[in-house]
Coordinates of C-alpha atoms in Angstrom, one line a residue:
M26 CA 50.5 5.6 -21.6
N27 CA 47.7 8.1 -22.2
R28 CA 46.1 5.7 -24.7
I29 CA 46.3 2.8 -22.2
L30 CA 44.7 5.0 -19.5
A31 CA 42.0 6.0 -21.8
T32 CA 41.2 2.4 -22.7
L33 CA 41.0 1.4 -19.0
L34 CA 38.6 4.3 -18.3
L35 CA 36.5 3.2 -21.2
L36 CA 36.3 -0.3 -19.7
V37 CA 35.1 1.1 -16.4
V38 CA 32.4 3.1 -18.2
V39 CA 31.1 0.0 -20.1
S40 CA 31.5 -2.3 -17.1
P41 CA 29.5 -5.6 -16.9
A42 CA 27.2 -3.8 -14.5
S43 CA 25.4 -2.7 -17.6
L44 CA 24.6 -5.7 -19.8
F45 CA 22.9 -3.7 -22.5
S46 CA 26.2 -1.9 -23.3
Q47 CA 27.7 -5.2 -24.5
H48 CA 25.0 -5.5 -27.2
P49 CA 25.3 -3.7 -30.6
A50 CA 25.1 0.0 -30.0
D51 CA 22.6 0.6 -32.7
T52 CA 19.8 -1.7 -31.5
P53 CA 16.6 0.1 -30.5
L54 CA 17.0 -1.2 -26.9
S55 CA 20.6 -0.1 -26.6
L56 CA 19.7 3.3 -28.0
A57 CA 16.8 3.7 -25.7
M58 CA 18.9 2.7 -22.7
A59 CA 21.6 5.1 -23.7
K60 CA 19.1 7.9 -24.0
M61 CA 17.8 7.2 -20.5
E62 CA 21.4 7.3 -19.2
Q63 CA 22.0 10.7 -20.9
E64 CA 18.6 12.1 -19.7
G65 CA 19.1 15.4 -17.9
A66 CA 16.6 14.4 -15.2
L67 CA 19.2 11.8 -14.0
K68 CA 22.1 14.2 -13.8
S69 CA 22.1 13.9 -10.0
G70 CA 20.1 10.6 -9.9
S71 CA 20.4 6.9 -10.3
F72 CA 19.0 4.5 -12.9
S73 CA 18.8 0.7 -12.4
M74 CA 17.1 -1.9 -14.5
S75 CA 16.6 -5.6 -14.9
A76 CA 14.7 -7.5 -17.6
V77 CA 14.6 -11.3 -17.9
N78 CA 12.9 -13.5 -20.5
L79 CA 10.9 -15.9 -18.4
D80 CA 10.5 -18.4 -21.2
N81 CA 14.2 -19.0 -21.8
G82 CA 15.9 -17.4 -18.8
Q83 CA 17.9 -15.0 -20.8
A84 CA 18.9 -11.7 -19.2
I85 CA 17.8 -9.0 -21.6
V86 CA 18.9 -6.0 -19.5
D87 CA 21.2 -6.0 -16.4
H88 CA 21.9 -2.3 -15.8
Y89 CA 23.2 -1.8 -12.3
A90 CA 20.6 -4.3 -11.3
Q91 CA 22.3 -5.0 -8.0
R92 CA 22.2 -1.4 -6.9
S93 CA 20.1 -0.8 -3.8
M94 CA 17.3 1.6 -4.6
V95 CA 14.2 3.1 -2.9
P96 CA 11.3 1.0 -4.3
A97 CA 8.3 3.1 -3.2
S98 CA 5.0 1.2 -4.0
I99 CA 6.5 -1.5 -6.1
M100 CA 7.2 -3.0 -2.7
K101 CA 3.5 -4.0 -2.8
I102 CA 4.5 -6.6 -5.4
V103 CA 6.5 -8.4 -2.8
T104 CA 3.8 -8.3 -0.1
T105 CA 0.9 -9.3 -2.3
A106 CA 2.7 -12.1 -4.1
V107 CA 3.9 -13.7 -0.9
A108 CA 0.5 -13.2 0.7
L109 CA -1.2 -15.1 -2.1
E110 CA 1.2 -17.9 -1.8
K111 CA 1.3 -18.3 1.9
L112 CA -2.3 -17.4 2.9
G113 CA -3.9 -18.8 -0.2
P114 CA -6.2 -17.1 -2.7
N115 CA -9.4 -17.9 -0.9
F116 CA -8.2 -16.6 2.5
Q117 CA -10.7 -14.3 4.3
F118 CA -10.5 -12.2 7.4
K119 CA -13.2 -13.2 9.9
T120 CA -14.2 -10.9 12.8
P121 CA -16.6 -12.6 15.2
V122 CA -18.9 -10.7 17.6
S123 CA -20.0 -12.6 20.6
G124 CA -21.6 -12.3 24.1
V125 CA -23.2 -14.2 26.9
K126 CA -27.0 -14.6 26.7
N127 CA -29.3 -15.2 29.6
P128 CA -30.7 -18.7 29.1
E129 CA -34.1 -17.7 30.4
T130 CA -34.6 -14.4 28.5
G131 CA -32.3 -15.0 25.5
L132 CA -31.0 -11.4 26.0
L133 CA -27.4 -10.5 26.3
N134 CA -26.1 -10.4 29.8
G135 CA -22.9 -8.5 30.4
N136 CA -20.0 -7.7 28.0
I137 CA -19.9 -7.9 24.2
Y138 CA -16.7 -9.0 22.5
I139 CA -15.4 -8.2 19.1
Q140 CA -12.4 -10.4 18.1
A141 CA -10.4 -8.2 15.8
S142 CA -8.8 -10.1 12.9
G143 CA -6.7 -7.5 11.1
D144 CA -9.3 -7.1 8.4
P145 CA -8.5 -3.8 6.4
T146 CA -11.8 -3.9 4.5
L147 CA -14.4 -3.1 7.2
Q148 CA -16.5 -0.3 5.7
S149 CA -13.7 0.6 3.4
K150 CA -14.5 3.1 0.7
Y151 CA -13.3 0.6 -1.8
Y152 CA -16.1 -1.8 -0.8
S153 CA -18.9 0.8 -0.5
S154 CA -21.4 -1.7 -2.0
M155 CA -20.9 -4.2 0.8
P156 CA -23.2 -4.2 3.8
S157 CA -22.1 -1.9 6.6
S158 CA -20.2 -3.7 9.4
I159 CA -21.8 -1.4 11.9
D160 CA -25.3 -2.1 10.7
Q161 CA -24.6 -5.9 10.7
I162 CA -23.5 -5.7 14.4
A163 CA -26.3 -3.4 15.3
E164 CA -28.8 -5.8 13.8
A165 CA -27.3 -8.7 15.8
L166 CA -27.6 -6.7 19.0
Q167 CA -31.1 -5.6 18.3
G168 CA -33.4 -5.8 21.4
N169 CA -30.5 -5.5 23.9
G170 CA -30.6 -1.7 24.3
K171 CA -30.7 -1.9 28.1
N172 CA -27.7 -4.2 28.4
K173 CA -25.1 -3.0 30.9
G174 CA -21.4 -3.9 30.6
I175 CA -18.5 -3.2 28.3
L176 CA -18.0 -3.5 24.6
I177 CA -14.5 -5.1 24.4
V178 CA -12.5 -5.0 21.2
D179 CA -10.0 -7.9 21.6
A180 CA -7.0 -6.4 19.6
S181 CA -4.6 -9.2 20.6
I182 CA -4.1 -10.5 17.1
F183 CA -1.7 -7.5 16.5
G184 CA 0.9 -6.0 18.7
K185 CA 0.0 -2.7 20.2
Y186 CA 2.2 -0.5 18.1
N187 CA 2.2 -1.0 14.3
T188 CA 3.6 2.0 12.7
P189 CA 6.4 0.8 10.4
R190 CA 9.9 2.2 10.9
G191 CA 11.0 5.1 8.8
W192 CA 7.5 6.4 8.0
V193 CA 7.7 10.2 7.5
W194 CA 5.9 12.4 10.0
E195 CA 4.0 14.4 7.3
D196 CA 2.7 11.1 5.8
M197 CA 1.5 9.6 9.0
G198 CA -1.3 12.2 9.6
N199 CA -2.7 11.8 6.2
Y200 CA -5.0 9.0 4.9
F201 CA -2.4 7.2 2.9
G202 CA -0.2 7.0 6.0
S203 CA -2.7 5.5 8.3
T204 CA -1.2 3.1 10.8
P205 CA -2.6 -0.4 10.5
S206 CA -4.5 -1.6 13.6
A207 CA -6.0 -4.9 14.7
L208 CA -9.4 -3.6 13.8
M209 CA -9.3 -1.3 10.8
W210 CA -12.4 0.7 10.0
R211 CA -13.3 3.1 7.2
D212 CA -9.7 2.8 5.9
N213 CA -8.5 4.2 9.3
M214 CA -9.4 7.6 7.9
I215 CA -11.4 10.7 9.0
K216 CA -13.1 12.7 6.3
V217 CA -12.6 16.4 7.0
F218 CA -14.8 19.0 5.2
L219 CA -13.5 22.5 4.9
N220 CA -15.0 25.8 3.8
S221 CA -12.7 28.3 2.1
S222 CA -13.2 31.9 1.1
Q223 CA -11.1 34.7 -0.5
V224 CA -7.4 34.0 -1.3
G225 CA -5.3 34.3 1.8
N226 CA -8.1 33.9 4.3
P227 CA -8.1 31.0 6.8
V228 CA -10.4 28.1 6.1
M229 CA -13.1 27.0 8.5
L230 CA -14.2 23.5 9.5
S231 CA -17.5 22.5 8.0
P232 CA -20.4 21.2 10.2
K233 CA -20.5 18.3 7.7
T234 CA -17.3 16.8 9.4
K235 CA -18.0 13.9 11.7
G236 CA -15.8 11.7 13.9
L237 CA -13.7 14.4 15.5
D238 CA -15.4 14.2 19.0
G239 CA -12.6 13.9 21.6
Y240 CA -10.0 15.3 19.3
T241 CA -8.5 18.8 19.0
L242 CA -8.2 19.9 15.4
D243 CA -5.8 22.9 15.0
L244 CA -6.3 24.3 11.5
S245 CA -3.7 26.5 9.8
I246 CA -4.9 26.1 6.3
E247 CA -5.4 29.1 3.9
S248 CA -7.5 29.7 0.9
S249 CA -5.4 29.6 -2.2
S250 CA -5.5 30.7 -5.9
S251 CA -4.2 27.2 -6.8
S252 CA -6.7 24.5 -7.8
R253 CA -4.7 21.9 -5.9
D254 CA -5.4 20.2 -2.6
D255 CA -2.3 21.1 -0.6
A256 CA -3.5 20.5 2.9
W257 CA -1.5 18.2 5.2
F258 CA -2.4 16.7 8.5
F259 CA 0.0 15.9 11.3
S260 CA -0.8 13.4 14.1
S261 CA 0.2 10.0 15.4
P262 CA -1.6 6.9 16.7
N263 CA -3.5 7.4 19.9
S264 CA -2.9 11.2 19.9
D265 CA -5.8 13.4 20.7
V266 CA -4.4 16.4 18.8
I267 CA -4.4 16.8 15.0
Y268 CA -3.0 19.8 13.4
A269 CA -3.2 20.8 9.7
K270 CA -1.4 23.3 7.5
G271 CA -1.2 24.2 3.9
S272 CA -3.9 25.4 1.5
I273 CA -7.0 24.4 -0.5
P274 CA -8.7 26.2 -3.4
S275 CA -10.5 29.4 -2.6
N276 CA -14.3 29.8 -2.4
R277 CA -15.1 26.2 -1.8
A278 CA -17.8 24.7 0.4
N279 CA -17.4 21.3 2.0
F280 CA -14.0 20.7 0.3
L281 CA -13.0 17.2 1.3
V282 CA -9.6 16.4 2.7
K283 CA -8.7 13.1 4.4
A284 CA -6.7 12.6 7.6
S285 CA -5.6 9.4 9.2
H286 CA -7.6 8.3 12.3
P287 CA -5.5 8.4 15.5
D288 CA -7.7 5.7 17.2
P289 CA -9.9 3.9 14.7
M290 CA -10.7 0.9 17.0
N291 CA -12.1 3.2 19.7
G292 CA -14.0 5.1 17.0
F293 CA -15.5 1.9 15.7
A294 CA -16.5 0.7 19.2
K295 CA -18.2 4.0 20.0
E296 CA -20.2 4.0 16.7
V297 CA -21.3 0.4 17.3
L298 CA -22.7 1.4 20.7
S299 CA -24.3 4.5 19.3
E300 CA -26.0 2.7 16.4
S301 CA -27.0 -0.2 18.6
R302 CA -28.4 2.2 21.2
L303 CA -26.5 0.5 23.9
V304 CA -26.2 3.7 25.9
N305 CA -25.3 2.0 29.2
M306 CA -22.2 0.4 27.8
E307 CA -18.6 1.6 27.5
P308 CA -16.0 0.7 25.0
R309 CA -12.6 -0.8 25.9
I310 CA -9.6 -2.0 23.8
E311 CA -7.7 -5.1 25.1
Y312 CA -4.3 -6.1 23.7
T313 CA -4.0 -9.3 25.8
H314 CA -6.2 -12.2 24.9
I315 CA -8.2 -13.7 27.7
E316 CA -10.1 -17.0 27.0
R317 CA -13.7 -16.7 28.0
S318 CA -16.3 -19.4 28.3
N319 CA -20.0 -19.5 27.4
L320 CA -19.6 -17.0 24.6
E321 CA -22.2 -17.2 21.8
T322 CA -21.3 -15.9 18.4
L323 CA -23.9 -13.3 17.5
T324 CA -22.5 -12.4 14.0
T325 CA -19.3 -12.6 12.1
L326 CA -17.9 -10.0 9.8
V327 CA -16.3 -11.7 6.8
S328 CA -14.0 -10.0 4.3
P329 CA -13.9 -10.5 0.5
P330 CA -11.4 -13.2 -0.6
L331 CA -7.7 -12.4 -0.6
T332 CA -7.7 -12.3 -4.4
A333 CA -10.1 -9.3 -4.4
I334 CA -8.1 -7.6 -1.7
V335 CA -4.8 -8.1 -3.5
K336 CA -6.3 -6.8 -6.8
L337 CA -7.5 -3.6 -5.1
C338 CA -4.2 -3.2 -3.3
N339 CA -2.2 -3.3 -6.5
M340 CA -4.7 -1.5 -8.8
K341 CA -5.3 1.4 -6.4
S342 CA -2.0 1.2 -4.5
I343 CA -3.6 1.0 -1.1
N344 CA -1.0 1.3 1.6
L345 CA -3.2 0.2 4.5
Y346 CA -4.2 -3.1 2.7
A347 CA -0.5 -3.9 2.0
E348 CA 0.4 -3.2 5.6
A349 CA -2.4 -5.4 6.9
L350 CA -1.3 -8.3 4.7
N351 CA 2.3 -7.9 5.8
I352 CA 1.4 -8.1 9.5
Q353 CA -1.0 -11.0 8.8
L354 CA 2.0 -13.0 7.4
D355 CA 3.6 -13.0 10.8
E356 CA 3.4 -16.7 11.8
K357 CA 2.4 -15.9 15.4
A358 CA -1.2 -16.5 16.2
K359 CA -1.3 -13.4 18.5
G360 CA 0.8 -10.3 18.8
K361 CA 1.6 -10.1 15.1
T362 CA 3.9 -7.3 14.2
V363 CA 5.3 -5.4 11.2
E364 CA 8.7 -7.0 11.8
G365 CA 7.2 -10.5 12.1
G366 CA 5.6 -10.1 8.7
I367 CA 8.8 -8.9 7.2
A368 CA 10.7 -11.9 8.6
A369 CA 8.1 -14.2 7.1
I370 CA 8.4 -12.6 3.7
E371 CA 12.2 -12.7 3.8
S372 CA 12.2 -16.4 4.9
H373 CA 9.8 -17.3 2.1
L374 CA 11.8 -15.6 -0.6
K375 CA 15.2 -16.9 0.6
G376 CA 13.6 -20.4 0.7
K377 CA 12.8 -19.9 -3.0
Q378 CA 16.4 -18.9 -3.7
V379 CA 15.6 -15.2 -4.4
N380 CA 18.8 -13.2 -4.0
L381 CA 18.0 -10.6 -1.3
R382 CA 21.5 -9.0 -1.2
G383 CA 21.0 -5.2 -1.1
V384 CA 17.4 -5.6 -0.1
R385 CA 16.0 -4.0 3.1
I386 CA 12.3 -4.3 3.8
M387 CA 10.8 -1.9 6.4
D388 CA 7.1 -2.2 5.6
G389 CA 4.6 -3.9 3.3
S390 CA 3.5 -0.9 1.2
G391 CA 6.8 0.9 0.3
L392 CA 5.8 4.1 2.1
S393 CA 9.0 4.0 4.2
P394 CA 11.9 5.7 2.4
L395 CA 14.2 3.4 4.4
N396 CA 13.1 0.5 2.1
R397 CA 15.7 -0.7 -0.4
M398 CA 15.2 -3.0 -3.3
T399 CA 17.4 -4.2 -6.2
A400 CA 16.1 -4.6 -9.8
E401 CA 17.6 -8.0 -9.8
A402 CA 15.7 -9.1 -6.7
M403 CA 12.5 -7.7 -8.0
T404 CA 12.7 -9.6 -11.3
G405 CA 13.5 -12.7 -9.2
I406 CA 10.3 -12.2 -7.2
L407 CA 8.3 -11.6 -10.4
A408 CA 9.7 -14.8 -11.9
L409 CA 8.8 -16.7 -8.7
A410 CA 5.2 -15.3 -8.8
Y411 CA 4.9 -16.2 -12.5
R412 CA 5.8 -19.8 -11.9
S413 CA 3.6 -20.2 -8.8
D414 CA 0.2 -21.7 -8.4
V415 CA -1.2 -18.2 -7.8
K416 CA 0.2 -16.8 -11.1
D417 CA -3.2 -15.9 -12.7
Y418 CA -4.5 -14.2 -9.5
F419 CA -1.3 -12.2 -9.2
L420 CA -1.0 -11.1 -12.8
G421 CA -4.7 -10.2 -12.8
S422 CA -4.0 -7.8 -9.8
L423 CA -1.5 -5.7 -11.7
P424 CA -2.6 -2.5 -13.6
V425 CA -2.6 -2.7 -17.4
A426 CA -0.8 0.0 -19.3
G427 CA -3.3 2.5 -20.9
Q428 CA -6.3 0.7 -19.4
S429 CA -6.5 0.2 -15.7
G430 CA -5.3 1.1 -12.2
T431 CA -2.3 3.4 -11.8
L432 CA -1.2 2.8 -15.4
A433 CA -4.5 3.8 -17.0
R434 CA -3.1 7.2 -18.2
Y435 CA 0.3 5.9 -19.3
F436 CA 1.7 4.4 -22.5
K437 CA -1.6 4.9 -24.4
G438 CA -1.4 4.3 -28.2
T439 CA 1.9 2.5 -28.0
K440 CA 2.8 -1.2 -28.2
A441 CA 2.9 -1.2 -24.4
D442 CA -0.8 -0.2 -24.3
G443 CA -2.7 -3.3 -23.2
N444 CA 0.5 -5.3 -23.1
V445 CA 2.4 -4.2 -20.0
R446 CA 1.1 -5.3 -16.6
A447 CA 3.0 -3.6 -13.9
K448 CA 3.0 -1.9 -10.5
S449 CA 4.2 1.7 -10.3
G450 CA 6.1 3.2 -7.4
T451 CA 6.5 6.9 -6.9
M452 CA 7.4 9.3 -4.1
S453 CA 9.5 12.5 -4.1
G454 CA 12.3 12.0 -6.6
V455 CA 11.4 8.3 -7.2
R456 CA 9.7 6.7 -10.2
N457 CA 9.7 2.9 -10.6
Y458 CA 7.9 0.3 -12.6
A459 CA 7.9 -3.5 -12.2
G460 CA 5.9 -6.2 -13.9
Y461 CA 5.6 -8.1 -17.1
L462 CA 5.3 -7.6 -20.8
T463 CA 4.9 -9.9 -23.8
N464 CA 7.5 -9.5 -26.7
R465 CA 6.7 -9.9 -30.4
H466 CA 7.6 -13.6 -30.2
G467 CA 4.9 -14.2 -27.5
E468 CA 7.4 -14.6 -24.7
T469 CA 6.9 -13.2 -21.3
V470 CA 9.5 -10.8 -19.9
A471 CA 9.8 -9.7 -16.3
F472 CA 11.2 -6.2 -15.8
C473 CA 12.0 -3.7 -13.2
I474 CA 12.9 -0.1 -13.9
M475 CA 14.0 2.1 -11.0
L476 CA 14.8 5.8 -11.0
N477 CA 15.9 7.5 -7.8
D478 CA 16.6 11.2 -7.2
Y479 CA 15.5 12.2 -10.6
D480 CA 14.5 15.8 -11.5
E481 CA 10.7 15.7 -11.3
S482 CA 10.3 18.8 -13.4
R483 CA 11.3 16.5 -16.3
K484 CA 8.7 13.8 -15.6
T485 CA 7.4 14.0 -19.2
Q486 CA 10.8 13.3 -20.7
V487 CA 11.5 10.5 -18.2
M488 CA 8.2 8.8 -19.1
Q489 CA 9.1 9.1 -22.7
R490 CA 12.4 7.3 -22.1
I491 CA 10.7 4.5 -20.1
E492 CA 8.1 4.1 -22.9
E493 CA 10.9 3.8 -25.4
I494 CA 12.7 1.1 -23.4
L495 CA 9.5 -1.0 -22.9
V496 CA 8.6 -0.8 -26.5
A497 CA 12.1 -1.7 -27.6
I498 CA 11.9 -4.9 -25.4
I499 CA 8.5 -5.7 -26.9
E500 CA 9.9 -5.4 -30.4
Q501 CA 13.2 -7.1 -29.8

């Protein structure tokens, strides 16, 4: 009886949930997978993986591939792949600026209108070489400094509230947690410069800081002996109070930290008026679209093509870009929402026969810890993108191991270096990688490796295990 029970328990341990365990135990891949399973960093965590040969359809690894896991930033793969397919690689955001001109004088007469388009690239730090959108508008308005009226930002393309569900409070006040808005400007971010002194002393706001007019900044940040930036901002959209706590290195002048902007649309409108010297006008944000006649387009702000936006989004892991693309996918012409974008993504994937069982999408970037993804679904999405008309654009957007983007520092000097193209996804206790590699036979393999609740103090060992798995698949 004991021998029968032991056999049954063994069958449970090597269940079909782990395909690699059915292969010979002495292959490099099986050994690498076993070492990951035995890794001390996963004593209280979970490990899921899927790898599929896209040339012959063979499943190479299916290790708890249907387990729901927190995806973090590999969620951007889903958003960007679907955006390329549905919007098209040449899609551009267009933000027209218009007004009514006096037919006799040719001067503006009354209000000025900016039709927000959901463009996340306006004066983005990632496009610093592009002409300033503020300067472009100011030039178009030149000679109308005495105009009276209102500068209206028509924000009706998006719904009024766009913070995705499940975003963490301590993320929302920081630049990487900026809420998407109908008009995004300077990455919806405020640059805050701080002066620190001796260890333990409070830091002071530097006069170099701009853009805080109308806001109360409550600083509780100390000077620290650490060389790390450990300052955190706390605020929410449309709030007029920002408070900050934590620490920055001691004895620094104009130390840069970045907060999310509570009201970027209003900040943009005010700067347009200031730079255009339209001192008699007031800004206003409208969320309901009103058709107006006799408007003349004065200038149009045009974004780079979608291919360029997607490449930056994946290479630099830009949350705001991913959220903007998600909302843009909502099929409504006006009042687009986070939920509408998610519905469009899910509908697209289901229509392409991707199995979304165990998948829960809460945002476009992966910042929400409420997101759930399975390794099986992710390799299905990767396979779909690989076989699509936008394959080359999508593959070109992914970081290359040892060379570019968020993978530039990893897998150097191994067979994964210059071979693996993948998106990383990390947050507290989460480390994931999803993408493609080419094996020694020249075949393309889609893979997804997901680790949740791992011991971050053993990151070096975990990365070694991931490297061993990827190299084993390449060599198999």
